[in-house]
CSV table of C-alpha atoms in Angstrom, one decimal:
chain,number,residue,atom,x,y,z
P,1,UNK,CA,14.2,17.0,6.0
P,2,UNK,CA,13.9,13.4,6.9
P,3,UNK,CA,11.8,11.4,4.5
P,4,UNK,CA,12.5,13.7,1.6
P,5,UNK,CA,12.6,11.9,-1.6
P,6,UNK,CA,14.0,13.1,-5.0
P,7,UNK,CA,11.6,12.5,-7.9
P,8,UNK,CA,12.6,12.7,-11.5
P,9,UNK,CA,9.8,13.6,-13.9
P,10,UNK,CA,11.4,13.8,-17.3
P,11,UNK,CA,13.8,16.8,-17.1
P,12,UNK,CA,12.4,17.9,-13.8
P,13,UNK,CA,13.9,16.8,-10.5
P,14,UNK,CA,11.8,17.6,-7.4
P,15,UNK,CA,12.3,16.8,-3.7
P,16,UNK,CA,9.2,15.9,-1.8
P,17,UNK,CA,8.5,15.1,1.9
P,18,UNK,CA,6.9,11.8,0.9
P,19,UNK,CA,7.0,10.2,4.3
P,20,UNK,CA,5.4,13.2,5.9
P,21,UNK,CA,2.6,13.3,3.2
P,22,UNK,CA,2.1,9.5,3.4
P,23,UNK,CA,1.8,9.5,7.2
P,24,UNK,CA,-0.5,12.5,7.1
P,25,UNK,CA,-2.7,10.8,4.6
P,26,UNK,CA,-2.7,7.4,6.4
P,27,UNK,CA,-3.9,9.2,9.6
P,28,UNK,CA,-7.1,10.4,7.8
P,29,UNK,CA,-7.5,7.9,5.0
P,30,UNK,CA,-10.2,5.8,6.6
P,31,UNK,CA,-12.1,8.9,7.7
P,32,UNK,CA,-12.0,10.6,4.3
P,33,UNK,CA,-12.7,7.4,2.3
P,34,UNK,CA,-15.7,6.7,4.5
P,35,UNK,CA,-17.2,10.0,3.5
P,36,UNK,CA,-17.1,8.9,-0.2
P,37,UNK,CA,-20.0,6.4,-0.7
P,38,UNK,CA,-19.5,6.2,-4.5
P,39,UNK,CA,-17.7,2.9,-5.3
P,40,UNK,CA,-18.4,2.9,-9.0
P,41,UNK,CA,-16.4,6.0,-10.0
P,42,UNK,CA,-12.8,6.9,-9.5
P,43,UNK,CA,-11.4,10.3,-10.3
P,44,UNK,CA,-7.8,9.2,-11.0
P,45,UNK,CA,-7.8,5.5,-11.9
P,46,UNK,CA,-10.7,4.7,-14.2
P,47,UNK,CA,-11.3,4.1,-17.0
P,48,UNK,CA,-7.6,4.5,-17.7
P,49,UNK,CA,-5.0,3.9,-15.0
P,50,UNK,CA,-2.3,6.5,-14.3
P,51,UNK,CA,0.1,3.6,-14.7
P,52,UNK,CA,-0.6,3.7,-18.4
P,53,UNK,CA,0.9,7.2,-18.8
P,54,UNK,CA,4.1,7.2,-20.9
P,55,UNK,CA,7.3,8.1,-19.1
P,56,UNK,CA,7.9,11.0,-21.5
P,57,UNK,CA,4.6,12.5,-20.3
P,58,UNK,CA,5.3,12.2,-16.5
P,59,UNK,CA,6.6,15.7,-16.2
P,60,UNK,CA,3.6,17.3,-17.7
P,61,UNK,CA,0.9,15.2,-16.2
P,62,UNK,CA,2.5,15.4,-12.7
P,63,UNK,CA,2.5,19.2,-13.0
P,64,UNK,CA,-1.2,19.2,-14.0
P,65,UNK,CA,-2.1,16.8,-11.2
P,66,UNK,CA,-0.5,19.0,-8.6
P,67,UNK,CA,-2.3,22.0,-10.0
P,68,UNK,CA,-5.5,19.9,-9.8
P,69,UNK,CA,-5.0,19.0,-6.2
P,70,UNK,CA,-3.9,22.5,-5.1
P,71,UNK,CA,-6.5,24.4,-7.1
P,72,UNK,CA,-9.5,22.1,-7.0
P,73,UNK,CA,-9.2,19.6,-4.2
P,74,UNK,CA,-7.7,20.8,-0.9
P,75,UNK,CA,-9.6,24.0,-0.8
P,76,UNK,CA,-13.0,22.2,-1.0
P,77,UNK,CA,-12.2,19.6,1.7
P,78,UNK,CA,-13.2,21.3,4.9
P,79,UNK,CA,-14.6,18.9,7.4
P,80,UNK,CA,-16.2,19.3,10.9
P,81,UNK,CA,-13.2,17.5,12.3
P,82,UNK,CA,-10.3,19.9,13.2
P,83,UNK,CA,-7.8,17.0,13.4
P,84,UNK,CA,-8.6,16.0,9.9
P,85,UNK,CA,-8.5,19.6,8.7
P,86,UNK,CA,-5.1,20.1,10.1
P,87,UNK,CA,-3.8,17.0,8.4
P,88,UNK,CA,-5.3,18.1,5.1
P,89,UNK,CA,-3.7,21.6,5.3
P,90,UNK,CA,-0.3,20.0,6.1
P,91,UNK,CA,-0.6,17.8,3.0
P,92,UNK,CA,-1.8,20.9,1.0
P,93,UNK,CA,1.3,22.9,2.1
P,94,UNK,CA,3.6,20.1,1.0
P,95,UNK,CA,1.8,20.0,-2.4
P,96,UNK,CA,2.0,23.8,-2.7
P,97,UNK,CA,5.8,23.8,-2.4
P,98,UNK,CA,6.2,20.9,-4.9
P,99,UNK,CA,3.8,22.6,-7.3
P,100,UNK,CA,5.9,25.8,-7.2
P,101,UNK,CA,9.2,23.9,-7.9
P,102,UNK,CA,7.5,21.7,-10.6
P,103,UNK,CA,5.9,24.8,-12.2
P,104,UNK,CA,9.2,26.6,-12.6
P,105,UNK,CA,10.9,23.5,-14.1
P,106,UNK,CA,7.8,22.8,-16.3
P,107,UNK,CA,8.1,26.3,-17.8
P,108,UNK,CA,11.8,26.3,-18.3
P,109,UNK,CA,11.8,22.8,-19.9
P,110,UNK,CA,8.5,23.2,-21.8
P,111,UNK,CA,7.4,19.8,-20.6
P,112,UNK,CA,4.9,18.9,-23.3
P,113,UNK,CA,1.9,16.7,-22.7
P,114,UNK,CA,1.4,14.0,-25.3
P,115,UNK,CA,-2.1,13.4,-26.7
P,116,UNK,CA,-2.6,10.4,-24.3
P,117,UNK,CA,-2.0,12.4,-21.1
P,118,UNK,CA,-3.9,15.4,-22.4
P,119,UNK,CA,-6.8,12.9,-22.8
P,120,UNK,CA,-6.1,11.5,-19.3
P,121,UNK,CA,-6.2,15.0,-17.7
P,122,UNK,CA,-9.4,15.7,-19.5
P,123,UNK,CA,-10.9,12.5,-18.2
P,124,UNK,CA,-9.8,13.3,-14.6
P,125,UNK,CA,-11.4,16.8,-14.8
P,126,UNK,CA,-14.5,15.2,-16.4
P,127,UNK,CA,-14.8,12.7,-13.6
P,128,UNK,CA,-14.3,15.5,-11.1
P,129,UNK,CA,-16.9,17.8,-12.7
P,130,UNK,CA,-19.4,14.9,-12.9
P,131,UNK,CA,-19.9,15.2,-9.1
P,132,UNK,CA,-20.8,18.1,-6.9
P,133,UNK,CA,-17.7,20.0,-5.8
P,134,UNK,CA,-17.5,18.7,-2.2
P,135,UNK,CA,-18.1,15.1,-3.2
P,136,UNK,CA,-15.5,15.4,-6.0
P,137,UNK,CA,-13.0,17.0,-3.7
P,138,UNK,CA,-13.4,14.5,-0.9
P,139,UNK,CA,-13.2,11.6,-3.5
P,140,UNK,CA,-10.1,13.0,-5.0
P,141,UNK,CA,-8.5,13.4,-1.5
P,142,UNK,CA,-9.4,9.8,-0.7
P,143,UNK,CA,-7.5,8.8,-3.8
P,144,UNK,CA,-4.3,10.5,-2.8
P,145,UNK,CA,-2.6,7.2,-2.3
P,146,UNK,CA,-3.3,6.3,-5.9
P,147,UNK,CA,-1.4,9.4,-7.0
P,148,UNK,CA,1.5,8.7,-4.5
P,149,UNK,CA,1.7,5.0,-5.4
P,150,UNK,CA,1.9,6.0,-9.1
P,151,UNK,CA,4.6,8.6,-8.4
P,152,UNK,CA,6.7,6.1,-6.6
T,1,UNK,CA,-43.0,-16.3,-1.2
T,2,UNK,CA,-39.6,-17.3,0.1
T,3,UNK,CA,-38.6,-13.7,0.3
T,4,UNK,CA,-35.7,-13.4,2.7
T,5,UNK,CA,-36.3,-11.2,5.7
T,6,UNK,CA,-33.1,-9.3,6.3
T,7,UNK,CA,-33.2,-8.7,10.1
T,8,UNK,CA,-30.4,-11.0,11.0
T,9,UNK,CA,-27.6,-9.1,12.9
T,10,UNK,CA,-24.7,-8.2,10.7
T,11,UNK,CA,-21.3,-9.9,10.4
T,12,UNK,CA,-18.8,-7.8,12.3
T,13,UNK,CA,-15.3,-6.5,11.8
T,14,UNK,CA,-15.2,-7.3,8.1
T,15,UNK,CA,-11.7,-6.6,7.0
T,16,UNK,CA,-8.7,-7.8,4.9
T,17,UNK,CA,-5.8,-9.5,6.4
T,18,UNK,CA,-2.9,-9.4,4.0
T,19,UNK,CA,0.6,-10.8,4.2
T,20,UNK,CA,3.0,-10.5,1.2
T,21,UNK,CA,-0.1,-9.6,-0.7
T,22,UNK,CA,-1.9,-12.8,0.2
T,23,UNK,CA,-5.2,-11.0,0.7
T,24,UNK,CA,-7.8,-12.9,2.9
T,25,UNK,CA,-11.1,-11.4,3.9
T,26,UNK,CA,-12.0,-12.1,7.5
T,27,UNK,CA,-15.1,-11.3,9.7
T,28,UNK,CA,-16.7,-12.3,12.9
T,29,UNK,CA,-20.1,-14.0,13.2
T,30,UNK,CA,-23.1,-11.8,13.9
T,31,UNK,CA,-23.7,-11.2,17.6
T,32,UNK,CA,-25.8,-13.7,19.4
T,33,UNK,CA,-25.9,-16.3,16.6
T,34,UNK,CA,-24.7,-19.8,17.3
T,35,UNK,CA,-23.8,-22.4,14.8
T,36,UNK,CA,-25.5,-22.7,11.4
T,37,UNK,CA,-24.8,-19.3,10.0
T,38,UNK,CA,-23.9,-19.3,6.4
T,39,UNK,CA,-22.2,-16.5,4.4
T,40,UNK,CA,-21.8,-15.1,0.9
T,41,UNK,CA,-19.0,-12.9,-0.3
T,42,UNK,CA,-18.7,-10.4,-3.1
T,43,UNK,CA,-16.0,-7.9,-4.0
T,44,UNK,CA,-15.5,-4.9,-6.3
T,45,UNK,CA,-12.7,-3.0,-7.9
T,46,UNK,CA,-12.8,0.6,-6.7
T,47,UNK,CA,-14.0,2.8,-9.6
T,48,UNK,CA,-15.5,0.0,-11.6
T,49,UNK,CA,-19.2,-0.4,-11.5
T,50,UNK,CA,-20.0,-3.9,-10.5
T,51,UNK,CA,-19.9,-6.2,-7.5
T,52,UNK,CA,-18.6,-9.7,-8.3
T,53,UNK,CA,-19.7,-12.8,-6.4
T,54,UNK,CA,-17.0,-15.2,-5.2
T,55,UNK,CA,-18.4,-18.7,-6.0
T,56,UNK,CA,-16.0,-20.5,-3.7
T,57,UNK,CA,-17.3,-18.5,-0.8
T,58,UNK,CA,-21.0,-19.0,-1.4
T,59,UNK,CA,-23.0,-20.5,1.5
T,60,UNK,CA,-19.8,-21.1,3.6
T,61,UNK,CA,-19.9,-21.5,7.3
T,62,UNK,CA,-16.3,-20.4,7.9
T,63,UNK,CA,-15.5,-16.7,8.6
T,64,UNK,CA,-12.8,-16.1,6.0
T,65,UNK,CA,-12.5,-16.1,2.3
T,66,UNK,CA,-9.2,-15.9,0.3
T,67,UNK,CA,-9.5,-13.1,-2.3
T,68,UNK,CA,-5.8,-13.1,-3.2
T,69,UNK,CA,-6.6,-14.1,-6.8
T,70,UNK,CA,-9.2,-11.4,-7.2
T,71,UNK,CA,-7.1,-8.6,-5.7
T,72,UNK,CA,-3.7,-9.5,-7.1
T,73,UNK,CA,-3.4,-6.3,-9.3
T,74,UNK,CA,-1.8,-4.0,-6.7
T,75,UNK,CA,-2.4,-1.0,-9.0
T,76,UNK,CA,-6.0,-1.3,-8.1
T,77,UNK,CA,-8.0,-0.8,-4.9
T,78,UNK,CA,-10.8,-3.0,-3.7
T,79,UNK,CA,-13.9,-3.4,-1.5
T,80,UNK,CA,-15.3,-6.7,-0.3
T,81,UNK,CA,-18.6,-7.4,1.4
T,82,UNK,CA,-20.2,-10.2,3.4
T,83,UNK,CA,-23.8,-11.2,4.0
T,84,UNK,CA,-25.0,-13.7,6.6
T,85,UNK,CA,-27.9,-16.2,6.4
T,86,UNK,CA,-29.7,-18.2,9.1
T,87,UNK,CA,-33.1,-20.0,9.2
T,88,UNK,CA,-34.5,-18.1,6.3
T,89,UNK,CA,-33.2,-14.7,7.6
T,90,UNK,CA,-30.4,-12.7,6.3
T,91,UNK,CA,-28.2,-9.7,7.3
T,92,UNK,CA,-27.3,-6.6,5.3
T,93,UNK,CA,-24.2,-6.6,3.1
T,94,UNK,CA,-21.4,-5.4,5.3
T,95,UNK,CA,-18.4,-3.8,3.5
T,96,UNK,CA,-14.7,-3.5,4.2
T,97,UNK,CA,-13.0,-0.1,4.1
T,98,UNK,CA,-11.1,0.5,0.8
T,99,UNK,CA,-8.3,-2.0,0.5
T,100,UNK,CA,-5.0,-0.9,-1.1
T,101,UNK,CA,-2.8,-4.1,-1.5
T,102,UNK,CA,0.3,-2.0,-1.9
T,103,UNK,CA,0.1,-0.1,1.3
T,104,UNK,CA,-2.2,-2.3,3.4
T,105,UNK,CA,-0.2,-5.6,3.2
T,106,UNK,CA,2.2,-6.8,5.9
T,107,UNK,CA,5.6,-8.1,5.0
T,108,UNK,CA,7.3,-11.2,6.3
T,109,UNK,CA,10.9,-10.9,7.6
T,110,UNK,CA,13.7,-11.6,5.1
T,111,UNK,CA,15.4,-15.0,4.8
T,112,UNK,CA,18.9,-14.8,6.3
T,113,UNK,CA,21.9,-17.0,5.5
T,114,UNK,CA,25.3,-16.6,7.1
T,115,UNK,CA,28.8,-17.9,6.6
T,116,UNK,CA,32.0,-17.1,8.3
T,117,UNK,CA,35.8,-16.9,8.0
T,118,UNK,CA,38.3,-16.3,10.8
T,119,UNK,CA,37.5,-12.6,11.2
T,120,UNK,CA,34.4,-11.9,9.2
T,121,UNK,CA,30.9,-13.1,8.6
T,122,UNK,CA,29.0,-12.8,5.3
T,123,UNK,CA,25.2,-12.3,5.4
T,124,UNK,CA,22.9,-12.9,2.4
T,125,UNK,CA,19.3,-11.6,2.7
T,126,UNK,CA,16.3,-12.6,0.6
T,127,UNK,CA,13.1,-10.7,0.5
T,128,UNK,CA,9.9,-12.7,0.6
T,129,UNK,CA,8.0,-13.3,-2.6
T,130,UNK,CA,4.6,-11.8,-3.5
T,131,UNK,CA,1.7,-14.2,-3.1
T,132,UNK,CA,1.3,-16.2,-6.4
T,133,UNK,CA,-1.6,-18.2,-7.8
T,134,UNK,CA,0.3,-21.5,-7.9
T,135,UNK,CA,3.7,-22.9,-7.1
T,136,UNK,CA,4.5,-23.0,-10.8
T,137,UNK,CA,3.4,-19.4,-11.2
T,138,UNK,CA,6.0,-16.7,-11.9
T,139,UNK,CA,7.8,-15.6,-8.7
T,140,UNK,CA,7.8,-11.9,-8.0
T,141,UNK,CA,10.0,-10.7,-5.2
T,142,UNK,CA,8.7,-7.9,-3.0
T,143,UNK,CA,11.9,-6.1,-4.0
T,144,UNK,CA,10.4,-5.6,-7.4
T,145,UNK,CA,7.1,-4.3,-5.9
T,146,UNK,CA,8.9,-1.9,-3.5
T,147,UNK,CA,12.0,-0.6,-5.2
T,148,UNK,CA,12.9,1.4,-2.1
T,149,UNK,CA,13.1,-1.7,0.1
T,150,UNK,CA,15.9,-1.8,2.6
T,151,UNK,CA,17.2,-4.2,5.2
T,152,UNK,CA,18.0,-3.4,8.9
T,153,UNK,CA,20.5,-5.9,10.1
T,154,UNK,CA,21.5,-6.6,13.7
T,155,UNK,CA,24.7,-8.5,14.6
T,156,UNK,CA,25.3,-9.5,18.2
T,157,UNK,CA,28.6,-10.7,19.7
T,158,UNK,CA,27.3,-13.5,22.0
T,159,UNK,CA,30.4,-13.2,24.2
T,160,UNK,CA,30.5,-9.5,24.8
T,161,UNK,CA,26.8,-8.9,24.1
T,162,UNK,CA,27.9,-6.0,21.9
T,163,UNK,CA,25.4,-5.3,19.0
T,164,UNK,CA,25.9,-3.6,15.7
T,165,UNK,CA,23.2,-2.2,13.5
T,166,UNK,CA,23.4,-1.9,9.7
T,167,UNK,CA,20.9,-0.4,7.2
T,168,UNK,CA,21.6,-1.7,3.6
T,169,UNK,CA,19.8,-1.5,0.3
T,170,UNK,CA,21.5,-4.4,-1.4
T,171,UNK,CA,21.1,-7.9,-0.1
T,172,UNK,CA,24.6,-8.8,1.0
T,173,UNK,CA,26.6,-7.6,3.9
T,174,UNK,CA,30.2,-8.6,5.1
T,175,UNK,CA,31.0,-7.7,8.7
T,176,UNK,CA,34.8,-7.5,9.0
T,177,UNK,CA,37.3,-7.2,11.9
T,178,UNK,CA,35.6,-9.8,14.1
T,179,UNK,CA,37.1,-12.0,16.8
T,180,UNK,CA,38.2,-15.5,15.7
T,181,UNK,CA,36.4,-18.4,17.4
T,182,UNK,CA,33.5,-16.3,18.6
T,183,UNK,CA,29.7,-16.8,18.1
T,184,UNK,CA,27.8,-14.1,16.4
T,185,UNK,CA,24.0,-13.9,16.0
T,186,UNK,CA,22.3,-12.1,13.0
T,187,UNK,CA,18.7,-10.9,12.7
T,188,UNK,CA,17.2,-8.8,9.9
T,189,UNK,CA,14.1,-6.8,9.2
T,190,UNK,CA,12.7,-5.3,5.9
T,191,UNK,CA,12.0,-1.6,5.9
T,192,UNK,CA,10.2,0.3,3.1
T,193,UNK,CA,10.4,4.1,3.6
T,194,UNK,CA,7.4,5.0,1.4
T,195,UNK,CA,4.8,3.6,1.6
T,196,UNK,CA,5.9,3.1,5.2
T,197,UNK,CA,6.1,-0.6,5.7
T,198,UNK,CA,8.3,-2.8,7.9
T,199,UNK,CA,8.5,-6.5,8.7
T,200,UNK,CA,9.2,-8.0,12.0
T,201,UNK,CA,12.8,-9.2,12.7
T,202,UNK,CA,13.8,-12.6,11.5
T,203,UNK,CA,14.7,-15.2,14.0
T,204,UNK,CA,18.4,-15.1,15.0
T,205,UNK,CA,20.9,-17.0,12.9
T,206,UNK,CA,24.0,-17.7,14.9
T,207,UNK,CA,27.4,-18.7,13.6
T,208,UNK,CA,31.0,-18.9,15.0
T,209,UNK,CA,34.0,-17.3,13.3
T,210,UNK,CA,36.8,-19.9,12.6
T,211,UNK,CA,39.5,-20.3,15.2
T,212,UNK,CA,42.7,-18.4,14.7
T,213,UNK,CA,45.0,-21.0,13.2
T,214,UNK,CA,48.2,-19.1,14.2
T,215,UNK,CA,47.2,-19.0,17.9
């Protein structure tokens, strides 16, 4: 479809409707980020930035990040705004299909996570569990552009 | 006790205006306040715990503050905040929304240079540079920041008013099979697919193909 982009994560090549995801996120970004009052904590980018992940670990950490968003974020992001909810489920569906493709390739190629990115994922989950589920999920959703910027 | 009484109306519309990642904080004066209002500015890196004051924007009476230097790392995201003071009173700190330099900046049109032969014109496009601290500073083209950057180019035959459109990734374009001795006007725009960003069109650059020597 238009706006599909091919991503190479180590041995895994995945096509993703990046334009669709980006425009969906842009439509709700201000709304979602306004629901997150905590400035002093980031789920994804602190203390260590995603940009410090070694290229060899990209396959593994992307796989885990997509699992994180599908399993722990989208399902806890219900809002009172049906427009926002529709956009969230559209993004979630795009993530679901990428996760499936990435999961298959991840298994076949045994993408291994190095020690650094294992630490990074532990830190992300630690940041997430440091908040109540709804706050953590909304904060993670508000940081989707951090993930997309890093992927690109 | 000199304690400030914060009942001054708040600054309004506090937001970043960013072009080529020159990131300037802007706001409007509090409602109903005339001259004499002063402002303080602070900013923070999202996810990091502290607010940082901007000394050059302390007790200023203008309603903007250049935070390009403080927000130049486009792998980070930022908040900024403004507080107003007047006659011993102050307002609340009023914050921006979260600012992502990578996706929230505007991009200037590309520079266009054209040359011609009898039957073709050659176009060279140059993407603008990212804001830099000083003229001697290292130049970073927005092409390096946005690897997916493309150019949309329009070529107009001034005589027939026929227009062609091209979408190219590299920065040079040769348009062949043109009419000798004819004026053509070129305009170009930058287009980034994701994040979705596009510049305006450059002003038109017109050039005539050389006359046909055999005619």
